[in-house]
JSON list of C-alpha atoms in Angstrom, two decimals:
[
{"chain": "A", "resi": 1, "resn": "MET", "atom": "CA", "xyz": [96.84, 16.51, -96.27]},
{"chain": "A", "resi": 2, "resn": "ARG", "atom": "CA", "xyz": [97.64, 17.38, -92.87]},
{"chain": "A", "resi": 3, "resn": "ARG", "atom": "CA", "xyz": [94.82, 18.79, -89.32]},
{"chain": "A", "resi": 4, "resn": "VAL", "atom": "CA", "xyz": [96.12, 21.89, -87.89]},
{"chain": "A", "resi": 5, "resn": "GLN", "atom": "CA", "xyz": [94.71, 21.76, -84.18]},
{"chain": "A", "resi": 6, "resn": "ARG", "atom": "CA", "xyz": [93.15, 25.08, -83.77]},
{"chain": "A", "resi": 7, "resn": "ARG", "atom": "CA", "xyz": [94.49, 24.80, -80.39]},
{"chain": "A", "resi": 8, "resn": "PHE", "atom": "CA", "xyz": [98.11, 24.90, -80.68]},
{"chain": "A", "resi": 9, "resn": "LEU", "atom": "CA", "xyz": [97.94, 27.46, -83.27]},
{"chain": "A", "resi": 10, "resn": "LEU", "atom": "CA", "xyz": [98.29, 31.26, -81.80]},
{"chain": "A", "resi": 11, "resn": "ARG", "atom": "CA", "xyz": [101.71, 31.77, -81.78]},
{"chain": "A", "resi": 12, "resn": "SER", "atom": "CA", "xyz": [103.00, 28.91, -83.58]},
{"chain": "A", "resi": 13, "resn": "ARG", "atom": "CA", "xyz": [105.42, 30.21, -86.62]},
{"chain": "A", "resi": 14, "resn": "TRP", "atom": "CA", "xyz": [105.40, 29.33, -90.14]},
{"chain": "A", "resi": 15, "resn": "THR", "atom": "CA", "xyz": [106.68, 29.74, -92.64]},
{"chain": "A", "resi": 16, "resn": "ALA", "atom": "CA", "xyz": [106.20, 30.20, -96.30]},
{"chain": "A", "resi": 17, "resn": "LEU", "atom": "CA", "xyz": [107.67, 28.50, -98.47]},
{"chain": "A", "resi": 18, "resn": "ALA", "atom": "CA", "xyz": [107.03, 31.69, -101.91]},
{"chain": "A", "resi": 19, "resn": "PRO", "atom": "CA", "xyz": [107.07, 34.62, -100.54]},
{"chain": "A", "resi": 20, "resn": "ILE", "atom": "CA", "xyz": [104.26, 35.86, -99.39]},
{"chain": "A", "resi": 21, "resn": "ASP", "atom": "CA", "xyz": [104.68, 39.44, -100.40]},
{"chain": "A", "resi": 22, "resn": "ARG", "atom": "CA", "xyz": [107.24, 39.27, -103.23]},
{"chain": "A", "resi": 23, "resn": "GLU", "atom": "CA", "xyz": [108.21, 42.71, -102.83]},
{"chain": "A", "resi": 24, "resn": "ASN", "atom": "CA", "xyz": [108.49, 42.84, -98.62]},
{"chain": "A", "resi": 25, "resn": "GLY", "atom": "CA", "xyz": [110.34, 39.47, -98.89]},
{"chain": "A", "resi": 26, "resn": "GLU", "atom": "CA", "xyz": [107.46, 38.03, -96.89]},
{"chain": "A", "resi": 27, "resn": "ARG", "atom": "CA", "xyz": [107.89, 34.79, -95.64]},
{"chain": "A", "resi": 28, "resn": "HIS", "atom": "CA", "xyz": [108.29, 34.38, -92.15]},
{"chain": "A", "resi": 29, "resn": "PHE", "atom": "CA", "xyz": [104.96, 34.23, -89.70]},
{"chain": "A", "resi": 30, "resn": "GLU", "atom": "CA", "xyz": [103.56, 33.75, -87.03]},
{"chain": "A", "resi": 31, "resn": "VAL", "atom": "CA", "xyz": [100.00, 33.14, -85.63]},
{"chain": "A", "resi": 32, "resn": "VAL", "atom": "CA", "xyz": [98.69, 36.86, -82.92]},
{"chain": "A", "resi": 33, "resn": "ALA", "atom": "CA", "xyz": [94.95, 35.96, -83.76]},
{"chain": "A", "resi": 34, "resn": "VAL", "atom": "CA", "xyz": [92.09, 31.96, -84.47]},
{"chain": "A", "resi": 35, "resn": "SER", "atom": "CA", "xyz": [89.01, 33.66, -84.99]},
{"chain": "A", "resi": 36, "resn": "GLY", "atom": "CA", "xyz": [86.59, 30.62, -86.23]},
{"chain": "A", "resi": 37, "resn": "ASP", "atom": "CA", "xyz": [87.90, 29.33, -89.61]},
{"chain": "A", "resi": 38, "resn": "LEU", "atom": "CA", "xyz": [90.61, 32.72, -90.21]},
{"chain": "A", "resi": 39, "resn": "VAL", "atom": "CA", "xyz": [94.23, 33.21, -88.34]},
{"chain": "A", "resi": 40, "resn": "THR", "atom": "CA", "xyz": [95.74, 36.53, -88.40]},
{"chain": "A", "resi": 41, "resn": "LEU", "atom": "CA", "xyz": [99.14, 36.04, -89.36]},
{"chain": "A", "resi": 42, "resn": "ARG", "atom": "CA", "xyz": [101.76, 38.48, -88.17]},
{"chain": "A", "resi": 43, "resn": "ALA", "atom": "CA", "xyz": [105.17, 38.92, -91.22]},
{"chain": "A", "resi": 44, "resn": "VAL", "atom": "CA", "xyz": [108.31, 38.41, -89.36]},
{"chain": "A", "resi": 45, "resn": "LEU", "atom": "CA", "xyz": [110.58, 40.83, -91.10]},
{"chain": "A", "resi": 46, "resn": "THR", "atom": "CA", "xyz": [107.84, 43.68, -91.90]},
{"chain": "A", "resi": 47, "resn": "GLN", "atom": "CA", "xyz": [105.10, 43.44, -88.97]},
{"chain": "A", "resi": 48, "resn": "ARG", "atom": "CA", "xyz": [102.49, 43.34, -91.06]},
{"chain": "A", "resi": 49, "resn": "ASP", "atom": "CA", "xyz": [98.60, 41.32, -90.68]},
{"chain": "A", "resi": 50, "resn": "GLN", "atom": "CA", "xyz": [97.91, 38.00, -92.98]},
{"chain": "A", "resi": 51, "resn": "LEU", "atom": "CA", "xyz": [94.63, 37.17, -92.85]},
{"chain": "A", "resi": 52, "resn": "ILE", "atom": "CA", "xyz": [94.11, 33.72, -94.41]},
{"chain": "A", "resi": 53, "resn": "ALA", "atom": "CA", "xyz": [91.76, 30.19, -94.37]},
{"chain": "A", "resi": 54, "resn": "ILE", "atom": "CA", "xyz": [93.84, 27.50, -91.81]},
{"chain": "A", "resi": 55, "resn": "THR", "atom": "CA", "xyz": [92.91, 24.88, -94.29]},
{"chain": "A", "resi": 56, "resn": "ALA", "atom": "CA", "xyz": [95.98, 27.30, -96.10]},
{"chain": "A", "resi": 57, "resn": "LEU", "atom": "CA", "xyz": [97.86, 26.05, -93.37]},
{"chain": "A", "resi": 58, "resn": "GLU", "atom": "CA", "xyz": [97.03, 22.52, -93.96]},
{"chain": "A", "resi": 59, "resn": "ASP", "atom": "CA", "xyz": [98.38, 22.33, -97.75]},
{"chain": "A", "resi": 60, "resn": "PRO", "atom": "CA", "xyz": [102.35, 21.31, -97.23]},
{"chain": "A", "resi": 61, "resn": "ALA", "atom": "CA", "xyz": [103.19, 22.83, -101.00]},
{"chain": "A", "resi": 62, "resn": "VAL", "atom": "CA", "xyz": [102.85, 26.04, -99.44]},
{"chain": "A", "resi": 63, "resn": "TRP", "atom": "CA", "xyz": [103.03, 26.08, -96.31]},
{"chain": "A", "resi": 64, "resn": "SER", "atom": "CA", "xyz": [105.79, 24.81, -93.16]},
{"chain": "A", "resi": 65, "resn": "ARG", "atom": "CA", "xyz": [105.96, 24.78, -89.59]},
{"chain": "A", "resi": 66, "resn": "GLY", "atom": "CA", "xyz": [107.94, 26.55, -87.82]},
{"chain": "A", "resi": 67, "resn": "TRP", "atom": "CA", "xyz": [110.48, 29.11, -89.31]},
{"chain": "A", "resi": 68, "resn": "THR", "atom": "CA", "xyz": [112.91, 27.25, -91.93]},
{"chain": "A", "resi": 69, "resn": "SER", "atom": "CA", "xyz": [115.53, 28.18, -93.98]},
{"chain": "A", "resi": 70, "resn": "LEU", "atom": "CA", "xyz": [114.87, 27.79, -97.53]},
{"chain": "A", "resi": 71, "resn": "ARG", "atom": "CA", "xyz": [118.53, 28.07, -98.67]},
{"chain": "A", "resi": 72, "resn": "THR", "atom": "CA", "xyz": [119.70, 25.73, -101.85]},
{"chain": "A", "resi": 73, "resn": "ALA", "atom": "CA", "xyz": [122.88, 23.91, -100.80]},
{"chain": "A", "resi": 74, "resn": "PRO", "atom": "CA", "xyz": [126.17, 24.88, -103.69]}
]
């Protein structure tokens, strides 16, 4: 598991490998606040906030650093 450095978290961008909210298709997020062991992620598409643990971002099966395209090649 990779370590996320807290000092670089604010304003960093993340892609959920599976949509967080299937109804709205939220995949791309930006960190808007860091508080203790929690971060507030703001969905780029809907501007909704989501509060998660920093350790959740360390799971490469769930989160990817940066905004990445998840399309598969034809």
